[in-house]
Amino acid sequence: MFSNYLKIAYRNLRRHKTFGIINIVGLAVGLAGFLLIALYVKDELGYDRYNENADRVYRMGRTFLTSDGTPSLSLAQVAPPFGPLVKQDFPEAEEVVRTLGSGSLVMRNGERQFTEENGFFAEENLFDVLTFDFVSGNPDEALDNPNSILMSRPMAEKYFGKENPIGKILRAENEYDLIVTGVYEPLPAQAHFHPVFLMAFSALSDPNVYGAEQLRTNYGNNSFTTYILLAKGADPQRMEKAFPAFQDKHVPSYQGQMPSTFSLLSLTKLTDIHLRSHTDSELEPPGNIRYIYIFSLIGLFILLIACINYMNLATARSAGRAKEVGMRKVVGAKRGQLIGQFLSESLLLVVLALFFALLLMTFGLPALNNFSQKELSFSQLLDPTFLVILTSITLLTGLIAGLYPAFFLASFRPLNVLKGQIATKLRTGTLRQVLVVTQFSIAIALIIGTAVVRNQMHYIQDYGLGLAKDQVLLLGDAGNENTNYETLKRQFVQTGAVRDVGRSSRIPSGRLLDSQGARAMQGDSMAPTSITLKQLRVDYDFVPAYQIGMAAGRNFSRDYATDTSMVVINETAARQLGWTPDEAVGKPFQYGAVQGQIIGVTKDYHFESLHEEVAAIAMTLTPGRLNWISLPMQGDITVGIQRIEAAWKQLFPGEDFQYQFLDERFDRLYAAEQRQQSLFSVFAGIAILLSCLGLFGLSMFMAEQRVKEIGVRKVLGASVGSIVTLLSKDFLKPVLVALLIASPVAWYAMRQWLADFAYKTDIGWGVFALAGLLAIGIALLTVSFQSVKAAVANPVESLRSE
């Protein structure tokens, strides 16, 4: 019987080719869009699940609080003593392992020398907690020796070629000899961090590197990523509840405050790090579970629109099959058999559409990879989990698309059908109108979302940051404590390629993660302040290099030998301290170990992204070595870079010349939003395309149904314009209703999205007007083609049989 169903379905498809093509194209595009998004979502949800103990591994984090309990700094790392103490105090902690980023290191093997990033010191039990795929070496003893280094396979090939690197020596910073004790495959793309090399944690006990005493007592340096492997059945929430007492037991009080009043410890599950952890110091840029929800909804909406197209066209065409249903019922066909017949047709169409959807995916996958910066492949469709998803979605789509038409057609009464009493009912089609409204509501909401994201991106690009960010070349840590930075500056300025040379501990576009306690004059004595002041260590030239304006007072100057004991704050800091810029200048002030007075107040500038409010900043003068060099460029950039590189290699012949531009770093802060704009744009276009496909099919069908009515109207003198208006207005009404429904929903959703930005654009009425005009214009163009075709047809042809 099923083969008979398929045979009839095939015949109907051949008989009505146009409607068949519209349905297959619509379903294929909808399925392709949904499956591409499903691939992306599955990849995002799979982060860190390759680890054997993924469900039992947690990462410790630390959050600092202001005096009123508001979080001021959230870190993915903690201080070094916490790891051993957790192992000591919590029996459910089966293993605890610490890692510490090594920063940039110059590595050399003979003539092969490179600057390496993404290196970590790691304790020897790292491989009991996290899973690494070893190519060579013994993971049980690879990190036992303080001079040990493990390398990823690409790094090993870079330094040693095809030689076996085990036991070979690698020179670090032209100071330390490291012995290669292991080689591992790079961690999968779905890892929250990707170490290029690992060094023994025990090397940190050397006072010249870090110091054993510092590891034991330093609670201020929260730079150690600490992972805990919990025993099976252990409750992480119970451990978190015990953390306040744990802190108060071990951490010294600060200015009479117990540690739990200004600092919170927390646990983040390993598999939640990528999507649900958004601290100020993630090892790599994380994803966002909110975007996964948004992308998933968009994928479902696209598929729903494609299903609605099928439902609309199937019910609209039901008048042509009404007599078939009536005759089948007369000769004894049961309702279940008819439902089976029509569901078979929808499933056949969906299977055909799936074939074309897979073809479309081969073209769409490179674009998705470019958009997401991933390496998704077509072979991932063969993953057992994805095959289950694929099969389920195919069957579900067939059922959703075919269920209502099947029940609708099977419900016809033979007597009414044979009397021709269903035509009016079919033409009015209340449910069909509701489905069209649903389609266009989704499409219009996506158009509004696209417009709002686009406006916010333009707002960010045009927003004044209060500092110069264009053509600022950035160089990383260089030299050592003995480097003469005045000589360095002079060499760079003499190239003629730079306007100034400024140095700082951190650079704009990064996070301000450092802070110190501050004391200001209150009455007759100095007292602690209640605000959090972010620390920025700078040299004399940082402020002029970035063209940061002064609101009052002066910048640090070489003319004043005491400026190393002075502080420069910004307007936000002055305001939070209760002063105007002019009042702040000259006030006695202590910031950390710097005790002097405030000599200047800068105008506010956006150091971090526009997701954040302007921070209260205290700048202190550090003339020696700092992490970053900022070079505002002038003249021809290409030539200027060549000159700076030549000067660099003259000053630091043993170091690679690696640079980046500040404006590019700022752009990367909004990469997720840029991707979201692209996604909205593409899928808003697909939603409109699918909705218009449905409208095109419906308008073609309605024109056929009213061909005699149009002929009579033309004979009685109706103009082409009046007939086009008559046929078009019925299709424009649902679009207008959709605009009224979509606008408040999209407004609310985009208000929530904009809430992530401290500085944001307004959602003006123009966005809704644009979306409405665009939707109405496209819908009008779609239906007008069939309306004009019907209106200019010769009435003699349609009335010949009357």
mmCIF file of C-alpha atoms in Angstrom, residues 438-661:
data_model
loop_
_atom_site.group_PDB
_atom_site.id
_atom_site.type_symbol
_atom_site.label_atom_id
_atom_site.label_comp_id
_atom_site.label_asym_id
_atom_site.label_seq_id
_atom_site.Cartn_x
_atom_site.Cartn_y
_atom_site.Cartn_z
ATOM 1 C CA THR A 438 3.323 34.019 11.013
ATOM 2 C CA GLN A 439 5.779 33.801 8.109
ATOM 3 C CA PHE A 440 6.055 37.518 7.623
ATOM 4 C CA SER A 441 6.152 38.225 11.359
ATOM 5 C CA ILE A 442 9.318 36.128 11.594
ATOM 6 C CA ALA A 443 10.807 37.722 8.468
ATOM 7 C CA ILE A 444 10.040 41.282 9.616
ATOM 8 C CA ALA A 445 11.430 40.581 13.116
ATOM 9 C CA LEU A 446 14.685 39.379 11.533
ATOM 10 C CA ILE A 447 14.829 42.495 9.323
ATOM 11 C CA ILE A 448 14.385 44.713 12.389
ATOM 12 C CA GLY A 449 17.060 42.730 14.242
ATOM 13 C CA THR A 450 19.453 43.154 11.309
ATOM 14 C CA ALA A 451 18.830 46.899 11.193
ATOM 15 C CA VAL A 452 19.349 47.362 14.956
ATOM 16 C CA VAL A 453 22.595 45.343 15.000
ATOM 17 C CA ARG A 454 23.839 47.269 11.952
ATOM 18 C CA ASN A 455 22.996 50.619 13.605
ATOM 19 C CA GLN A 456 24.786 49.571 16.812
ATOM 20 C CA MET A 457 27.900 48.552 14.872
ATOM 21 C CA HIS A 458 27.943 51.941 13.104
ATOM 22 C CA TYR A 459 27.371 53.659 16.454
ATOM 23 C CA ILE A 460 30.385 51.858 17.923
ATOM 24 C CA GLN A 461 32.596 52.682 14.943
ATOM 25 C CA ASP A 462 31.655 56.357 15.044
ATOM 26 C CA TYR A 463 31.693 56.760 18.836
ATOM 27 C CA GLY A 464 34.478 58.988 20.148
ATOM 28 C CA LEU A 465 36.748 56.990 22.461
ATOM 29 C CA GLY A 466 38.590 59.980 23.873
ATOM 30 C CA LEU A 467 41.902 58.654 22.571
ATOM 31 C CA ALA A 468 43.611 58.192 19.210
ATOM 32 C CA LYS A 469 43.189 54.613 17.970
ATOM 33 C CA ASP A 470 43.824 54.848 14.224
ATOM 34 C CA GLN A 471 47.253 53.934 12.855
ATOM 35 C CA VAL A 472 48.635 53.105 16.293
ATOM 36 C CA LEU A 473 51.167 50.281 15.975
ATOM 37 C CA LEU A 474 51.636 48.099 19.043
ATOM 38 C CA LEU A 475 54.753 46.175 20.027
ATOM 39 C CA GLY A 476 54.855 43.609 22.793
ATOM 40 C CA ASP A 477 57.229 43.225 25.707
ATOM 41 C CA ALA A 478 60.820 43.978 24.647
ATOM 42 C CA GLY A 479 64.232 44.235 26.240
ATOM 43 C CA ASN A 480 64.959 43.716 29.905
ATOM 44 C CA GLU A 481 65.427 45.708 33.084
ATOM 45 C CA ASN A 482 68.709 47.139 31.754
ATOM 46 C CA THR A 483 67.271 48.398 28.491
ATOM 47 C CA ASN A 484 67.600 52.162 28.002
ATOM 48 C CA TYR A 485 64.123 53.136 26.850
ATOM 49 C CA GLU A 486 65.099 56.722 26.143
ATOM 50 C CA THR A 487 67.490 55.332 23.523
ATOM 51 C CA LEU A 488 64.701 53.104 22.210
ATOM 52 C CA LYS A 489 62.342 56.065 21.872
ATOM 53 C CA ARG A 490 64.979 58.166 20.157
ATOM 54 C CA GLN A 491 65.683 55.409 17.620
ATOM 55 C CA PHE A 492 61.981 55.025 16.765
ATOM 56 C CA VAL A 493 61.370 58.778 16.481
ATOM 57 C CA GLN A 494 64.420 59.163 14.212
ATOM 58 C CA THR A 495 62.774 56.827 11.662
ATOM 59 C CA GLY A 496 60.304 59.662 10.949
ATOM 60 C CA ALA A 497 57.538 57.043 10.889
ATOM 61 C CA VAL A 498 56.100 57.754 14.343
ATOM 62 C CA ARG A 499 54.597 60.789 15.996
ATOM 63 C CA ASP A 500 55.447 59.640 19.532
ATOM 64 C CA VAL A 501 56.411 56.575 21.568
ATOM 65 C CA GLY A 502 54.406 55.652 24.664
ATOM 66 C CA ARG A 503 54.699 52.669 26.968
ATOM 67 C CA SER A 504 52.234 51.097 29.387
ATOM 68 C CA SER A 505 51.451 47.979 31.409
ATOM 69 C CA ARG A 506 48.242 47.484 29.425
ATOM 70 C CA ILE A 507 46.900 48.900 26.174
ATOM 71 C CA PRO A 508 43.501 50.209 25.092
ATOM 72 C CA SER A 509 41.195 47.432 23.835
ATOM 73 C CA GLY A 510 42.472 45.171 26.637
ATOM 74 C CA ARG A 511 40.939 44.656 30.059
ATOM 75 C CA LEU A 512 42.008 46.659 33.103
ATOM 76 C CA LEU A 513 42.614 43.733 35.440
ATOM 77 C CA ASP A 514 44.968 45.374 37.948
ATOM 78 C CA SER A 515 43.937 47.449 40.935
ATOM 79 C CA GLN A 516 45.409 48.631 44.222
ATOM 80 C CA GLY A 517 43.943 49.915 47.434
ATOM 81 C CA ALA A 518 43.617 53.708 47.553
ATOM 82 C CA ARG A 519 43.630 56.181 50.439
ATOM 83 C CA ALA A 520 42.552 59.804 50.234
ATOM 84 C CA MET A 521 42.420 62.698 52.671
ATOM 85 C CA GLN A 522 39.220 62.717 54.720
ATOM 86 C CA GLY A 523 39.158 65.432 57.334
ATOM 87 C CA ASP A 524 42.598 65.579 58.934
ATOM 88 C CA SER A 525 43.800 62.069 58.037
ATOM 89 C CA MET A 526 44.144 59.609 55.180
ATOM 90 C CA ALA A 527 41.389 56.997 54.979
ATOM 91 C CA PRO A 528 40.667 54.075 52.567
ATOM 92 C CA THR A 529 38.377 54.921 49.661
ATOM 93 C CA SER A 530 35.307 52.816 48.890
ATOM 94 C CA ILE A 531 35.759 52.787 45.108
ATOM 95 C CA THR A 532 37.707 50.446 42.845
ATOM 96 C CA LEU A 533 40.470 52.235 40.973
ATOM 97 C CA LYS A 534 41.954 50.338 38.031
ATOM 98 C CA GLN A 535 45.730 50.544 37.815
ATOM 99 C CA LEU A 536 47.527 51.597 34.649
ATOM 100 C CA ARG A 537 51.306 51.909 34.810
ATOM 101 C CA VAL A 538 52.653 54.278 32.149
ATOM 102 C CA ASP A 539 55.689 56.271 31.119
ATOM 103 C CA TYR A 540 55.948 60.015 30.486
ATOM 104 C CA ASP A 541 54.721 59.728 26.884
ATOM 105 C CA PHE A 542 51.648 57.485 27.133
ATOM 106 C CA VAL A 543 49.136 60.349 27.485
ATOM 107 C CA PRO A 544 50.472 62.475 24.579
ATOM 108 C CA ALA A 545 50.973 59.367 22.403
ATOM 109 C CA TYR A 546 47.249 58.624 22.646
ATOM 110 C CA GLN A 547 46.296 62.319 22.560
ATOM 111 C CA ILE A 548 44.311 61.979 25.782
ATOM 112 C CA GLY A 549 43.091 65.393 26.887
ATOM 113 C CA MET A 550 43.697 66.858 30.334
ATOM 114 C CA ALA A 551 40.649 68.082 32.283
ATOM 115 C CA ALA A 552 42.811 69.665 34.971
ATOM 116 C CA GLY A 553 46.397 69.674 36.172
ATOM 117 C CA ARG A 554 49.228 68.140 34.166
ATOM 118 C CA ASN A 555 50.653 64.874 32.872
ATOM 119 C CA PHE A 556 53.812 63.222 34.208
ATOM 120 C CA SER A 557 56.905 65.187 33.228
ATOM 121 C CA ARG A 558 60.642 64.565 33.078
ATOM 122 C CA ASP A 559 61.063 68.012 34.627
ATOM 123 C CA TYR A 560 59.804 66.738 37.998
ATOM 124 C CA ALA A 561 61.914 64.058 39.697
ATOM 125 C CA THR A 562 59.160 63.394 42.278
ATOM 126 C CA ASP A 563 56.531 62.339 39.681
ATOM 127 C CA THR A 564 57.207 58.661 40.426
ATOM 128 C CA SER A 565 55.345 59.339 43.699
ATOM 129 C CA MET A 566 52.430 61.092 42.002
ATOM 130 C CA VAL A 567 49.155 59.878 40.495
ATOM 131 C CA VAL A 568 47.105 60.955 37.476
ATOM 132 C CA ILE A 569 43.426 59.938 37.519
ATOM 133 C CA ASN A 570 40.577 60.302 35.037
ATOM 134 C CA GLU A 571 37.324 62.277 35.356
ATOM 135 C CA THR A 572 35.335 59.190 36.390
ATOM 136 C CA ALA A 573 37.743 58.523 39.259
ATOM 137 C CA ALA A 574 37.537 62.149 40.401
ATOM 138 C CA ARG A 575 33.742 62.062 40.252
ATOM 139 C CA GLN A 576 33.525 58.815 42.230
ATOM 140 C CA LEU A 577 35.888 60.280 44.838
ATOM 141 C CA GLY A 578 33.529 63.227 45.181
ATOM 142 C CA TRP A 579 35.702 65.886 43.522
ATOM 143 C CA THR A 580 35.606 68.023 40.429
ATOM 144 C CA PRO A 581 38.750 67.727 38.255
ATOM 145 C CA ASP A 582 40.046 71.056 39.577
ATOM 146 C CA GLU A 583 39.381 70.053 43.201
ATOM 147 C CA ALA A 584 41.215 66.736 42.735
ATOM 148 C CA VAL A 585 44.498 68.318 41.638
ATOM 149 C CA GLY A 586 46.863 68.702 44.574
ATOM 150 C CA LYS A 587 44.956 66.337 46.894
ATOM 151 C CA PRO A 588 47.163 64.008 48.980
ATOM 152 C CA PHE A 589 46.669 60.499 47.668
ATOM 153 C CA GLN A 590 48.043 57.013 48.216
ATOM 154 C CA TYR A 591 47.633 54.286 45.620
ATOM 155 C CA GLY A 592 49.240 50.967 46.504
ATOM 156 C CA ALA A 593 52.885 51.716 47.290
ATOM 157 C CA VAL A 594 52.722 55.157 45.601
ATOM 158 C CA GLN A 595 52.233 57.871 48.201
ATOM 159 C CA GLY A 596 52.078 61.482 47.082
ATOM 160 C CA GLN A 597 49.345 63.543 45.502
ATOM 161 C CA ILE A 598 47.152 63.807 42.436
ATOM 162 C CA ILE A 599 48.904 66.006 39.869
ATOM 163 C CA GLY A 600 46.422 65.741 37.021
ATOM 164 C CA VAL A 601 42.991 64.593 35.857
ATOM 165 C CA THR A 602 42.583 63.356 32.274
ATOM 166 C CA LYS A 603 39.382 63.572 30.340
ATOM 167 C CA ASP A 604 37.510 60.280 30.261
ATOM 168 C CA TYR A 605 38.631 57.816 27.608
ATOM 169 C CA HIS A 606 37.331 54.359 26.695
ATOM 170 C CA PHE A 607 40.150 51.965 27.479
ATOM 171 C CA GLU A 608 37.940 48.877 27.268
ATOM 172 C CA SER A 609 35.101 47.976 24.885
ATOM 173 C CA LEU A 610 31.849 49.909 24.767
ATOM 174 C CA HIS A 611 30.213 46.975 26.519
ATOM 175 C CA GLU A 612 31.747 48.460 29.672
ATOM 176 C CA GLU A 613 31.267 51.785 31.430
ATOM 177 C CA VAL A 614 34.317 54.044 31.565
ATOM 178 C CA ALA A 615 36.389 52.703 34.453
ATOM 179 C CA ALA A 616 37.880 54.810 37.243
ATOM 180 C CA ILE A 617 41.596 54.768 36.393
ATOM 181 C CA ALA A 618 44.680 55.702 38.378
ATOM 182 C CA MET A 619 47.884 56.067 36.348
ATOM 183 C CA THR A 620 51.227 55.720 38.043
ATOM 184 C CA LEU A 621 54.625 56.471 36.525
ATOM 185 C CA THR A 622 56.940 53.521 35.804
ATOM 186 C CA PRO A 623 59.889 54.720 33.697
ATOM 187 C CA GLY A 624 61.454 51.235 33.440
ATOM 188 C CA ARG A 625 60.314 48.136 31.610
ATOM 189 C CA LEU A 626 56.626 47.924 30.679
ATOM 190 C CA ASN A 627 54.632 45.342 28.719
ATOM 191 C CA TRP A 628 53.605 47.400 25.683
ATOM 192 C CA ILE A 629 55.012 50.019 23.352
ATOM 193 C CA SER A 630 52.539 52.211 21.431
ATOM 194 C CA LEU A 631 53.675 53.949 18.246
ATOM 195 C CA PRO A 632 51.248 56.434 16.628
ATOM 196 C CA MET A 633 52.220 56.240 12.941
ATOM 197 C CA GLN A 634 52.551 59.053 10.432
ATOM 198 C CA GLY A 635 53.262 59.123 6.716
ATOM 199 C CA ASP A 636 53.308 55.996 4.543
ATOM 200 C CA ILE A 637 52.387 53.083 6.827
ATOM 201 C CA THR A 638 54.112 50.364 4.782
ATOM 202 C CA VAL A 639 57.387 52.253 4.588
ATOM 203 C CA GLY A 640 57.055 53.239 8.238
ATOM 204 C CA ILE A 641 56.685 49.605 9.358
ATOM 205 C CA GLN A 642 59.825 48.679 7.423
ATOM 206 C CA ARG A 643 61.793 51.470 9.119
ATOM 207 C CA ILE A 644 60.527 50.535 12.577
ATOM 208 C CA GLU A 645 61.374 46.879 11.968
ATOM 209 C CA ALA A 646 64.926 47.845 10.978
ATOM 210 C CA ALA A 647 65.284 49.920 14.160
ATOM 211 C CA TRP A 648 63.800 47.090 16.230
ATOM 212 C CA LYS A 649 66.238 44.504 14.905
ATOM 213 C CA GLN A 650 69.103 46.857 15.573
ATOM 214 C CA LEU A 651 67.979 47.262 19.192
ATOM 215 C CA PHE A 652 66.818 43.676 19.789
ATOM 216 C CA PRO A 653 68.620 41.414 17.280
ATOM 217 C CA GLY A 654 67.519 38.246 19.076
ATOM 218 C CA GLU A 655 63.769 38.946 19.057
ATOM 219 C CA ASP A 656 61.110 38.601 16.378
ATOM 220 C CA PHE A 657 59.428 41.758 15.149
ATOM 221 C CA GLN A 658 55.749 41.147 15.836
ATOM 222 C CA TYR A 659 53.234 43.944 15.765
ATOM 223 C CA GLN A 660 49.515 44.655 15.644
ATOM 224 C CA PHE A 661 47.317 47.698 15.116
#
